[in-house]
Amino acid sequence: MVVIDIETEDGQREALRRMLTIRAFDTKAGDLFADGELPGFVHLYVGEEAVGVGACSALEADDYITSTHRGHGHCIAKGLDPKKMMSELYGKADGYCNGKGGSMHIADVDAGMLGANGIVGAGPPLATGAALTAQLKGEDKVALAFFGDGAVAQGQVHEAINIAATWDLPAVFVVENNQYGEGTPVEKQHNVQNLSETAEAYNIPGFTVDGMDITAVYEAVKEARNRAADGQGPTLIEAETYRYHGHFEGDQQPYRTEEDIDIWKDRDAIESFKQRLVDAGTITEDEFDEMKAEIDEQIETAVEEAKSAPYPDPSEAYEDMFNATVPEISQFSSQMRADGGEDR
Amino acid sequence: MSTETTSGTGPADTQEMTFREAIRLALREEMERDEDVFIMGEDVGKFGGVYEVTGDLVEQFGEARVRDTPISEAGFMGAGVGAAATGSRPIVEIMFSDFIGVCSEQIINQMAKNRYMFGGKTEMPITVRTTEGGGSGAASQHSGTLHTWFAHFPGVMAVAPGTPESAKGLLKSAIRSDDPVIFFENKEIYGQTGEVPLDENYTLPIGEANVEREGEDVTVVATQRMVGESLELAEELDGQVSVEVIDPRSLYPLDTDTLVESVKKTGRLVIADESPLSYGTHAEIGMRVMENAFFSLDAPIQRVGVADVHIPFSPVLEDEVLPHASDVEAAINRIV
């Protein structure tokens, strides 16, 4: 991972680039899904870019993140390669998981990305465990869990934060409050006004920040990372944001109106960050357009390459379950080899 | 994973110890050997474990590596998975297997699936130790035998040894394994004694059954508590029926070959396992034998287990539902 130092002009431009990359990647993924190009379920991060990029900009290269079903943005923010991500969305052999995971399970453990996750609320316990490794080994690493407002209602999220708080683990918990848990508004799922208020129950700091403002997210996470690395335990940060697309692609969204969405689009995180950089002279309009065009081309190339990449050999279905070889599974792979790779 | 008999204590040296002590010895040796190994669970530290398995380990290794947790099975099971994915080798203790329900999400959707979902790009070196079995009046929520669930569910190895020696050898292999292993300990045999190798490199491969006693007339595949009971029964029947007793030790992977070879010799099979009878461990063992030794069978396969009821509290009722040597004897008598 290339660490972004958002306090420098280069870092700000790189942060903007990543936000644009997320938007271009996920907008494209939505189009491809609508065209029937992509199998499975697709959950898009469009609108929430400032949270992922702001938070990951505050991390060091070796830090860990856990992600959610809406994980493409976290991957790109952590520095994963959109080409290998797109291949994974297509189920191709050169994807991050060799086609075994798909959109909801992209992971790159070596890069500290411990996995997107199809189970709401399952990530925070994993982050607590990664933070425990760091504490036990005395490593200067922090684990950050991204999870949604819906996950705050999950029991295992409470358990994970309580354990991390009790053991002073180097963890940061970031709630992406995009206002809806699937199709139900946040106020119908929680009895607190701000989801960061629950921090009080764990005796840890809790902050609610504007998730449409990358700087606000960055500063909160930076402080939280410092606390965590300093042995002072976790912080709970709620970033208020909004997803422009439905819960999943194809969601008819009866729970909101176009006007509801427009209120948030008027505060668009990329647009406002770009404007700040233009005003400060960090980037010109022309340079921005150029950056955007480059990214669009990069995503187009990723799609073309993913389309033409080979699918995994069917025999791969019987690989990767265990490090060890177990006869229960290997009998099928050897049978396939004996059959010349034909379907059983 | 192989049986090594090099260095350290002489390979021939053994000591009589309990099943519980054999497990503690394995834990101690592996924690001494590898500092990435740590234990976490409810009351595993100063309390020493509710069944006194971890005992004094906290004194030797400290509270960081013998770690008491909040009563949060989902939280600390998940933390175990996250720790295993990042270079630790956690041993997570779930006090009773009946409690696995509250953390099964982390087992079935994370621990068991991550390696496969991620295309083999992560390892999951985690061992989950848990207790099971009836016989102590603990009633339905503390007496279940659930190993079939996890022998069935792809992505975890399920180990359930029946003797102190195999407990030590298999637990050490589980801890050294880069795959997730659930290690099931039957509570009723914690005090059972046997000779255990003291060699700190003594391990047993996961997925190898052991012929505990050779015989000619009938094969009894027995697990956990039923191993000892079947061995005693075999001695009693000596001279009338020649009973071969096999402990599969590992339910997944399962050593089909050893079971099949035995049945090819004896032509008769009794399966004794404390899990519920329907859709279970007995069925799987029986089916594998049918697939591979059908024409060697001289009589229908017999199952000894628990009827599809929960373990009741009253000693009279509990005794009624649990399998005993007498049930194995009756099963043998039906087919020999």
XYZ file of C-alpha atoms in Angstrom:
680
model
C 0.000 0.000 0.000
C 1.152 3.484 -0.849
C 0.550 5.507 2.254
C -1.172 8.774 1.554
C 0.068 11.701 3.567
C -2.997 13.829 3.223
C -1.259 16.679 4.957
C 0.845 17.218 1.823
C -0.367 18.437 -1.558
C 0.756 15.222 -3.240
C -1.177 13.278 -0.652
C -4.274 15.362 -1.217
C -4.139 14.760 -4.930
C -3.648 11.035 -4.323
C -6.609 10.986 -1.945
C -8.714 12.690 -4.591
C -7.500 10.156 -7.131
C -8.547 7.261 -4.930
C -11.962 8.756 -4.305
C -12.439 9.185 -8.023
C -11.179 5.663 -8.637
C -13.736 4.259 -6.218
C -16.514 6.207 -7.872
C -15.450 5.201 -11.370
C -14.967 1.555 -10.372
C -18.293 1.220 -8.632
C -20.249 3.237 -11.183
C -18.839 0.927 -13.816
C -19.617 -2.137 -11.724
C -23.221 -0.940 -11.416
C -23.482 -0.498 -15.184
C -21.964 -3.905 -15.839
C -24.342 -5.524 -13.391
C -27.321 -3.811 -15.008
C -26.121 -5.140 -18.362
C -26.041 -8.661 -16.983
C -22.267 -8.799 -17.274
C -21.526 -9.564 -13.609
C -22.854 -12.559 -11.725
C -23.953 -12.466 -8.090
C -24.700 -9.545 -5.792
C -23.098 -6.125 -6.052
C -23.193 -3.469 -3.294
C -21.778 -0.112 -4.292
C -19.851 2.458 -2.268
C -20.725 5.466 -4.454
C -21.284 8.483 -2.203
C -19.264 7.142 0.734
C -15.783 7.637 -0.743
C -14.604 10.173 1.828
C -14.995 7.659 4.649
C -12.871 4.878 3.194
C -10.178 7.138 1.779
C -10.138 9.492 4.759
C -9.796 6.612 7.205
C -7.184 4.664 5.229
C -5.158 7.847 4.755
C -4.721 7.928 8.507
C -3.315 4.379 8.596
C 0.188 3.065 8.140
C 0.993 0.601 5.374
C 1.095 -2.433 7.678
C -2.165 -1.664 9.460
C -5.143 -3.944 9.024
C -8.673 -3.228 7.922
C -11.793 -5.347 7.952
C -14.526 -4.518 5.525
C -18.155 -5.152 4.703
C -20.379 -6.386 1.914
C -19.920 -2.856 0.495
C -16.182 -3.302 0.312
C -14.870 -2.092 -3.058
C -14.187 1.381 -1.676
C -12.233 0.022 1.283
C -10.118 -2.097 -1.069
C -9.204 0.818 -3.303
C -8.653 3.088 -0.308
C -6.245 0.497 1.125
C -4.375 0.456 -2.173
C -5.641 -2.718 -3.832
C -5.413 -3.000 -7.592
C -8.697 -2.258 -9.418
C -7.689 -4.649 -12.199
C -7.492 -7.638 -9.887
C -10.694 -6.471 -8.203
C -12.553 -6.272 -11.506
C -11.306 -9.718 -12.458
C -12.666 -11.004 -9.179
C -16.055 -9.434 -9.922
C -16.043 -11.340 -13.192
C -15.088 -14.584 -11.432
C -11.827 -14.848 -13.317
C -8.708 -16.793 -12.382
C -6.533 -13.692 -11.996
C -8.861 -12.002 -9.504
C -7.819 -11.393 -5.916
C -9.415 -14.670 -4.816
C -8.898 -16.524 -8.092
C -12.597 -16.150 -8.700
C -13.649 -17.944 -5.527
C -14.785 -14.902 -3.575
C -16.409 -12.350 -5.835
C -17.510 -8.854 -4.907
C -18.386 -9.658 -1.291
C -15.170 -11.463 -0.365
C -12.277 -9.565 -1.901
C -9.291 -9.854 0.410
C -5.579 -9.212 0.304
C -4.276 -10.283 3.668
C -0.678 -9.413 2.757
C -1.804 -5.836 2.123
C -3.631 -5.796 5.466
C -7.043 -6.099 3.864
C -8.607 -8.908 5.900
C -11.598 -9.258 3.685
C -14.868 -7.844 2.547
C -17.570 -9.714 4.396
C -21.006 -10.940 3.491
C -22.138 -11.102 7.101
C -23.243 -7.815 8.654
C -21.250 -7.274 11.830
C -18.743 -10.088 11.356
C -15.783 -7.809 10.657
C -15.284 -6.075 14.018
C -14.422 -9.300 15.899
C -11.821 -10.035 13.234
C -10.333 -6.568 13.716
C -10.257 -7.167 17.449
C -8.298 -10.353 16.752
C -5.869 -8.633 14.403
C -5.342 -5.975 17.052
C -4.741 -8.738 19.577
C -1.989 -10.181 17.391
C -0.403 -6.736 17.192
C -0.565 -6.343 20.971
C 0.760 -9.837 21.703
C 3.645 -9.476 19.268
C 4.377 -5.910 20.280
C 3.984 -4.731 16.704
C 3.251 -1.127 15.841
C 0.111 -2.025 13.952
C -3.488 -0.988 14.283
C -6.615 -2.773 13.076
C -9.486 -0.702 11.770
C -12.953 -2.135 11.304
C -15.339 -0.542 8.840
C -18.945 -1.461 9.469
C -22.317 -0.010 8.701
C -25.011 1.546 10.848
C -26.934 -1.706 10.531
C -24.058 -3.665 12.056
C -24.174 -1.522 15.192
C -27.285 -3.482 16.136
C -25.439 -6.805 15.891
C -24.468 -8.501 19.137
C -21.039 -9.550 17.980
C -20.117 -5.936 17.215
C -20.816 -5.039 20.825
C -18.732 -8.004 21.967
C -15.843 -7.051 19.713
C -15.737 -3.438 20.907
C -16.119 -4.441 24.541
C -13.227 -6.899 24.295
C -11.007 -4.400 22.471
C -11.824 -1.724 25.035
C -11.294 -4.011 28.021
C -7.922 -5.191 26.718
C -6.796 -1.758 25.413
C -6.269 -3.240 21.981
C -4.925 -1.123 19.116
C -8.211 -1.014 17.214
C -10.317 1.663 15.576
C -14.014 1.114 14.942
C -15.493 3.163 12.114
C -19.245 3.152 11.641
C -20.256 4.192 8.178
C -23.700 5.553 8.855
C -25.153 5.706 5.371
C -28.607 6.228 6.881
C -30.118 2.868 5.954
C -29.610 -0.659 7.198
C -30.546 -2.370 3.959
C -33.978 -0.796 3.377
C -34.780 0.448 6.864
C -33.830 3.948 8.030
C -31.300 4.199 10.825
C -33.753 5.831 13.255
C -35.973 2.771 13.031
C -33.081 0.522 14.055
C -31.435 2.415 16.892
C -32.591 4.296 19.946
C -29.639 6.677 20.131
C -29.338 9.897 18.170
C -25.697 9.418 17.239
C -24.280 5.924 16.906
C -21.028 7.066 18.510
C -22.901 7.561 21.791
C -22.540 3.851 22.476
C -18.816 4.487 23.054
C -19.727 5.687 26.504
C -20.843 2.163 27.400
C -17.304 0.937 26.688
C -15.591 3.872 28.357
C -13.812 4.758 25.128
C -13.869 7.983 23.102
C -16.661 8.281 20.568
C -17.025 10.878 17.839
C -19.527 11.596 15.133
C -17.953 13.263 12.120
C -19.127 14.471 8.734
C -18.490 11.499 6.506
C -18.828 13.662 3.413
C -15.736 15.597 4.499
C -12.572 13.605 3.947
C -10.559 15.879 6.217
C -12.948 15.402 9.124
C -12.765 11.627 8.738
C -8.994 11.693 8.376
C -8.450 13.812 11.474
C -10.713 11.690 13.653
C -9.122 8.443 12.514
C -5.620 9.872 12.796
C -6.230 10.736 16.425
C -7.811 7.346 17.021
C -4.852 5.594 15.429
C -2.453 7.526 17.595
C -4.386 6.553 20.716
C -4.535 2.918 19.619
C -0.847 2.696 18.789
C -0.053 4.387 22.057
C -1.692 1.604 24.037
C -4.742 3.645 24.975
C -7.231 1.347 23.318
C -9.911 1.738 20.695
C -12.033 4.649 19.549
C -15.497 4.535 18.024
C -16.031 6.912 15.133
C -19.315 7.406 13.373
C -19.015 8.933 9.906
C -22.301 10.269 8.603
C -22.526 9.550 4.939
C -24.895 8.378 2.246
C -25.022 5.752 -0.422
C -26.262 7.066 -3.722
C -27.158 3.618 -5.006
C -29.541 1.116 -3.452
C -28.518 -1.408 -0.840
C -27.737 -3.742 -3.708
C -27.905 -3.179 -7.443
C -31.485 -3.781 -8.444
C -32.874 -2.428 -5.159
C -36.075 -0.532 -6.071
C -35.588 1.743 -3.035
C -39.195 2.296 -1.948
C -37.823 3.670 1.315
C -36.576 6.975 -0.121
C -37.110 9.543 -2.871
C -34.844 11.128 -5.457
C -35.119 14.333 -3.430
C -33.744 12.561 -0.370
C -30.734 11.488 -2.391
C -30.232 14.921 -3.923
C -29.884 16.533 -0.502
C -26.747 14.464 -0.002
C -25.514 14.745 -3.567
C -25.459 18.503 -3.062
C -22.800 17.872 -0.424
C -20.912 15.382 -2.558
C -17.620 14.426 -0.952
C -15.576 14.360 -4.121
C -16.985 17.575 -5.480
C -16.393 19.472 -2.248
C -12.884 18.110 -1.739
C -11.974 18.909 -5.316
C -13.290 22.448 -4.914
C -11.162 22.923 -1.828
C -8.084 21.722 -3.659
C -8.835 23.980 -6.622
C -9.355 26.954 -4.318
C -6.082 26.213 -2.579
C -4.279 25.893 -5.894
C -3.383 22.259 -5.257
C -5.006 21.174 -8.481
C -6.430 23.005 -11.476
C -9.730 22.229 -13.159
C -7.782 20.965 -16.165
C -5.628 18.706 -14.038
C -8.746 17.375 -12.350
C -10.385 16.598 -15.696
C -7.191 14.931 -16.807
C -7.066 12.838 -13.642
C -10.671 11.809 -14.101
C -10.092 10.834 -17.727
C -7.053 8.771 -16.753
C -9.041 6.939 -14.110
C -11.939 6.263 -16.448
C -9.487 4.804 -18.925
C -7.843 2.740 -16.195
C -11.215 1.258 -15.238
C -12.122 0.607 -18.884
C -8.842 -1.241 -19.288
C -9.519 -3.203 -16.123
C -12.888 -4.262 -17.537
C -11.438 -5.241 -20.890
C -8.697 -7.267 -19.264
C -11.092 -8.904 -16.853
C -13.408 -9.845 -19.701
C -10.635 -11.465 -21.683
C -9.000 -13.152 -18.680
C -9.504 -16.897 -18.383
C -11.969 -18.439 -15.972
C -10.490 -20.745 -13.354
C -10.199 -24.371 -14.341
C -13.240 -26.225 -12.946
C -10.884 -28.440 -10.952
C -9.970 -25.348 -8.904
C -13.309 -25.762 -7.148
C -11.654 -28.558 -5.155
C -8.599 -26.558 -4.123
C -7.901 -24.178 -1.227
C -10.218 -25.611 1.429
C -7.323 -26.629 3.638
C -3.582 -26.221 3.739
C -3.462 -29.987 4.282
C -4.752 -32.482 1.744
C -7.891 -34.308 2.811
C -9.037 -37.382 0.899
C -12.677 -36.340 1.135
C -11.937 -33.476 -1.270
C -8.868 -34.649 -3.168
C -10.795 -37.641 -4.513
C -12.836 -35.187 -6.593
C -9.892 -33.261 -7.964
C -8.066 -36.469 -8.882
C -11.250 -37.800 -10.451
C -11.476 -34.645 -12.558
C -7.894 -35.033 -13.654
C -8.607 -38.625 -14.610
C -11.649 -37.480 -16.603
C -9.550 -34.939 -18.462
C -11.182 -32.006 -16.755
C -14.717 -32.779 -17.896
C -17.623 -32.170 -15.548
C -18.271 -35.022 -13.231
C 2.002 -33.545 10.486
C 3.742 -36.763 11.240
C 4.843 -38.828 14.106
C 8.302 -37.713 14.998
C 10.402 -39.450 17.537
C 13.541 -37.395 17.558
C 15.436 -35.492 20.247
C 14.246 -34.474 23.687
C 12.953 -37.138 25.963
C 13.578 -40.647 24.768
C 10.838 -41.791 22.411
C 10.111 -44.831 24.483
C 9.472 -42.875 27.681
C 5.863 -42.736 28.722
C 4.063 -41.730 31.864
C 0.660 -42.670 33.140
C -1.562 -39.632 33.230
C -5.165 -38.595 32.856
C -6.825 -37.437 29.663
C -6.964 -33.963 31.218
C -3.253 -34.003 32.061
C -2.382 -35.208 28.581
C -4.197 -32.229 27.084
C -2.508 -29.837 29.494
C 0.865 -31.348 28.631
C 0.206 -30.827 24.926
C -0.793 -27.211 25.587
C 2.276 -26.608 27.724
C 4.683 -28.143 25.235
C 3.265 -26.259 22.277
C 3.263 -22.944 24.150
C 6.877 -23.526 25.111
C 7.737 -24.442 21.552
C 6.029 -21.538 19.771
C 5.423 -18.145 21.306
C 2.732 -17.363 18.742
C 0.519 -19.914 20.493
C -1.849 -18.491 23.076
C -5.024 -19.602 24.822
C -8.189 -17.617 25.349
C -11.532 -18.488 26.809
C -13.747 -18.145 29.826
C -11.957 -18.802 33.118
C -8.919 -20.403 31.508
C -6.493 -18.320 33.583
C -6.351 -18.200 37.330
C -9.486 -20.335 37.592
C -7.664 -22.988 35.561
C -10.596 -23.899 33.330
C -13.967 -25.128 34.471
C -12.741 -28.704 34.004
C -9.258 -27.825 35.289
C -7.648 -28.465 31.934
C -5.584 -25.287 31.619
C -4.762 -25.623 35.315
C -1.570 -23.780 36.232
C -0.609 -22.747 32.694
C -1.242 -19.083 33.493
C 1.510 -19.210 36.102
C 4.034 -20.330 33.536
C 2.909 -18.268 30.550
C 1.215 -15.235 32.069
C -2.160 -13.628 31.611
C -1.440 -12.358 28.106
C -1.018 -15.861 26.699
C -3.506 -17.623 28.949
C -6.180 -15.054 28.525
C -9.484 -14.828 30.376
C -12.217 -13.441 28.170
C -15.533 -11.765 28.800
C -18.485 -14.120 28.359
C -18.605 -13.226 24.683
C -18.180 -16.364 22.616
C -18.915 -14.624 19.319
C -16.500 -11.833 20.171
C -13.575 -13.962 21.229
C -14.141 -16.647 18.619
C -14.042 -13.896 16.026
C -10.967 -12.442 17.673
C -9.387 -15.882 17.399
C -10.119 -15.954 13.679
C -8.698 -12.453 13.228
C -5.639 -13.340 15.277
C -5.071 -16.525 13.267
C -5.301 -14.587 10.007
C -2.585 -12.196 11.172
C 0.142 -14.518 12.400
C -0.978 -15.815 15.785
C -1.853 -19.419 16.602
C -4.788 -19.077 18.968
C -6.331 -21.871 20.985
C -9.881 -20.820 21.754
C -11.703 -22.663 24.518
C -15.477 -22.881 24.345
C -16.450 -24.127 27.783
C -19.267 -26.381 26.557
C -19.894 -27.304 22.942
C -23.520 -26.446 23.611
C -22.389 -22.793 23.666
C -21.076 -22.993 20.126
C -24.466 -21.845 18.884
C -23.795 -18.324 20.075
C -20.571 -18.067 18.095
C -21.291 -20.356 15.188
C -21.344 -17.420 12.778
C -17.640 -16.840 13.308
C -16.969 -20.560 12.904
C -19.056 -21.330 9.867
C -18.868 -18.100 7.880
C -15.415 -16.841 8.831
C -13.107 -19.526 10.239
C -14.264 -22.269 7.884
C -14.646 -20.177 4.755
C -11.925 -17.552 4.683
C -9.177 -19.669 3.184
C -11.364 -20.974 0.397
C -13.156 -17.687 -0.305
C -9.840 -15.884 -0.508
C -8.476 -18.342 -3.040
C -6.122 -20.040 -0.591
C -4.276 -16.809 0.134
C -4.646 -16.958 3.891
C -4.082 -19.632 6.496
C -6.252 -20.236 9.511
C -4.067 -21.822 12.210
C -6.667 -21.863 14.962
C -7.590 -24.628 17.370
C -10.934 -24.597 19.119
C -11.126 -26.777 22.215
C -14.522 -27.632 23.589
C -16.198 -30.174 25.843
C -19.103 -32.442 25.117
C -20.957 -35.440 26.395
C -23.438 -36.366 29.091
C -23.068 -38.269 32.332
C -22.699 -35.579 34.948
C -26.270 -34.448 35.400
C -25.571 -31.225 33.579
C -28.846 -31.439 31.629
C -29.628 -30.506 28.074
C -27.698 -27.259 27.626
C -24.387 -28.579 28.983
C -24.289 -32.199 27.820
C -24.634 -32.279 24.082
C -22.393 -34.120 21.655
C -22.198 -31.816 18.667
C -19.145 -32.973 16.766
C -21.246 -34.157 13.832
C -22.169 -30.555 13.009
C -18.575 -29.645 12.423
C -17.510 -32.923 10.874
C -20.301 -32.184 8.403
C -19.574 -28.513 7.824
C -16.858 -28.058 5.182
C -13.721 -26.180 6.122
C -13.023 -27.350 9.650
C -11.332 -30.467 10.914
C -13.122 -32.280 13.707
C -11.053 -34.301 16.153
C -12.489 -36.338 19.026
C -9.927 -38.598 20.690
C -10.768 -41.415 23.079
C -7.496 -41.968 24.943
C -4.950 -39.766 26.754
C -2.218 -40.735 24.303
C -4.200 -39.756 21.241
C -5.411 -36.604 22.992
C -1.842 -35.439 23.426
C -0.659 -36.401 19.964
C -3.647 -34.979 18.153
C -3.910 -31.744 20.095
C -0.284 -31.015 19.319
C -0.956 -31.655 15.633
C -4.030 -29.435 15.788
C -2.022 -26.566 17.250
C 0.743 -26.999 14.684
C -1.732 -27.297 11.828
C -2.299 -24.306 9.548
C -5.946 -25.327 9.278
C -8.821 -24.764 11.710
C -9.341 -27.735 13.996
C -12.128 -28.203 16.513
C -10.939 -30.493 19.266
C -13.776 -32.199 21.125
C -13.125 -33.399 24.665
C -15.592 -35.761 26.286
C -16.035 -34.590 29.866
C -16.554 -38.042 31.311
C -13.099 -39.258 30.367
C -11.071 -36.336 31.712
C -10.034 -38.528 34.622
C -9.340 -41.640 32.577
C -5.686 -42.652 32.670
C -3.315 -44.100 30.139
C 0.329 -44.211 29.157
C 1.300 -41.034 27.330
C 4.561 -40.453 25.448
C 6.662 -37.752 27.079
C 8.541 -36.970 23.892
C 7.796 -33.341 23.162
C 7.891 -34.093 19.444
C 5.303 -36.824 19.716
C 2.420 -35.961 17.417
C -0.273 -37.986 15.691
C -1.482 -37.185 12.186
C -5.007 -35.813 11.958
C -7.014 -38.229 9.838
C -5.575 -41.515 11.032
C -7.671 -43.995 12.930
C -6.126 -46.321 15.467
C -6.841 -49.997 15.885
C -6.980 -50.095 19.676
C -7.537 -53.848 19.820
C -7.385 -56.435 17.091
C -10.171 -58.953 16.607
C -11.679 -61.230 14.000
C -15.452 -61.413 14.362
C -16.771 -57.877 14.561
C -15.457 -54.346 14.176
C -16.540 -51.807 16.771
C -15.814 -48.266 15.659
C -16.004 -46.339 18.903
C -15.372 -42.695 19.770
C -14.489 -40.820 22.945
C -15.955 -42.474 26.083
C -17.121 -45.430 24.019
C -13.525 -46.378 23.187
C -12.676 -47.356 26.748
C -16.035 -48.960 27.355
C -15.765 -50.986 24.151
C -12.255 -52.126 25.023
C -13.425 -53.368 28.416
C -16.343 -55.098 26.768
C -14.028 -56.747 24.243
C -11.985 -58.176 27.106
C -15.124 -59.501 28.779
C -16.256 -61.147 25.555
C -12.828 -62.628 24.886
C -13.191 -66.319 24.153
C -16.771 -65.896 22.920
C -16.515 -63.133 20.341
C -13.319 -61.666 18.967
C -13.893 -57.912 18.885
C -11.763 -55.419 16.993
C -11.985 -51.894 18.421
C -11.069 -48.877 16.314
C -10.968 -45.266 17.442
C -11.286 -43.039 14.359
C -9.885 -40.197 16.537
C -10.471 -37.728 13.735
C -14.015 -37.493 12.387
C -13.012 -35.094 9.618
C -10.932 -36.028 7.819
C -11.937 -39.631 8.439
C -9.602 -42.544 7.892
C -11.886 -44.594 5.698
C -9.181 -47.064 4.713
C -8.522 -48.361 8.222
C -12.247 -48.831 8.866
C -12.797 -50.559 5.540
C -9.838 -52.887 5.952
C -11.163 -53.955 9.324
C -14.664 -54.665 8.059
C -13.269 -56.600 5.122
C -11.665 -58.830 7.732
C -14.522 -59.119 10.232
C -17.574 -58.701 7.981
C -19.486 -56.994 10.776
C -19.666 -53.411 12.008
C -20.975 -51.687 15.119
C -20.619 -47.910 15.365
C -20.679 -46.466 18.883
C -20.727 -42.687 19.195
C -22.563 -40.487 21.682
C -24.057 -38.163 19.088
C -27.735 -38.286 18.089
C -28.516 -41.087 15.665
C -30.251 -39.356 12.785
C -28.206 -37.951 9.907
C -25.011 -38.291 11.813
C -21.560 -39.624 12.461
C -22.849 -43.182 12.557
C -24.490 -42.750 9.181
C -21.338 -41.359 7.604
C -19.093 -44.100 8.932
C -21.619 -46.729 7.913
C -21.996 -45.283 4.430
C -18.276 -45.146 3.807
C -18.007 -48.784 4.759
C -20.953 -49.617 2.511
C -19.338 -47.789 -0.410
C -16.065 -49.606 0.022
C -16.784 -52.961 1.678
C -20.412 -53.733 0.822
C -19.695 -57.238 -0.362
C -17.677 -58.006 2.756
C -20.570 -57.286 5.089
C -22.157 -60.385 6.551
C -24.787 -58.584 8.592
C -26.514 -55.197 8.829
C -24.447 -52.373 10.299
C -25.452 -51.502 13.864
C -25.599 -48.028 15.381
C -25.194 -47.223 19.068
C -25.823 -43.618 19.994
C -28.392 -41.319 21.530
C -31.959 -41.420 20.292
C -33.042 -38.058 18.929
C -33.742 -36.598 22.345
C -31.781 -34.115 24.433
C -29.796 -35.219 27.447
C -32.221 -35.125 30.382
C -31.323 -34.135 33.927
C -32.569 -36.913 36.215
C -29.841 -39.556 36.564
C -32.322 -42.270 35.691
C -33.320 -40.551 32.478
C -29.796 -39.529 31.578
C -28.545 -43.061 32.065
C -31.344 -44.316 29.870
C -30.439 -42.198 26.854
C -26.646 -42.380 26.968
C -24.946 -45.241 25.155
C -23.135 -47.786 27.313
C -21.080 -50.932 26.846
C -24.280 -52.926 27.340
C -25.711 -51.294 24.230
C -22.603 -52.199 22.269
C -22.867 -55.760 23.562
C -26.501 -55.958 22.509
C -25.574 -54.660 19.073
C -22.834 -57.271 18.741
C -25.237 -59.991 19.804
C -27.699 -58.938 17.123
C -25.225 -59.640 14.330
C -22.733 -62.213 15.545
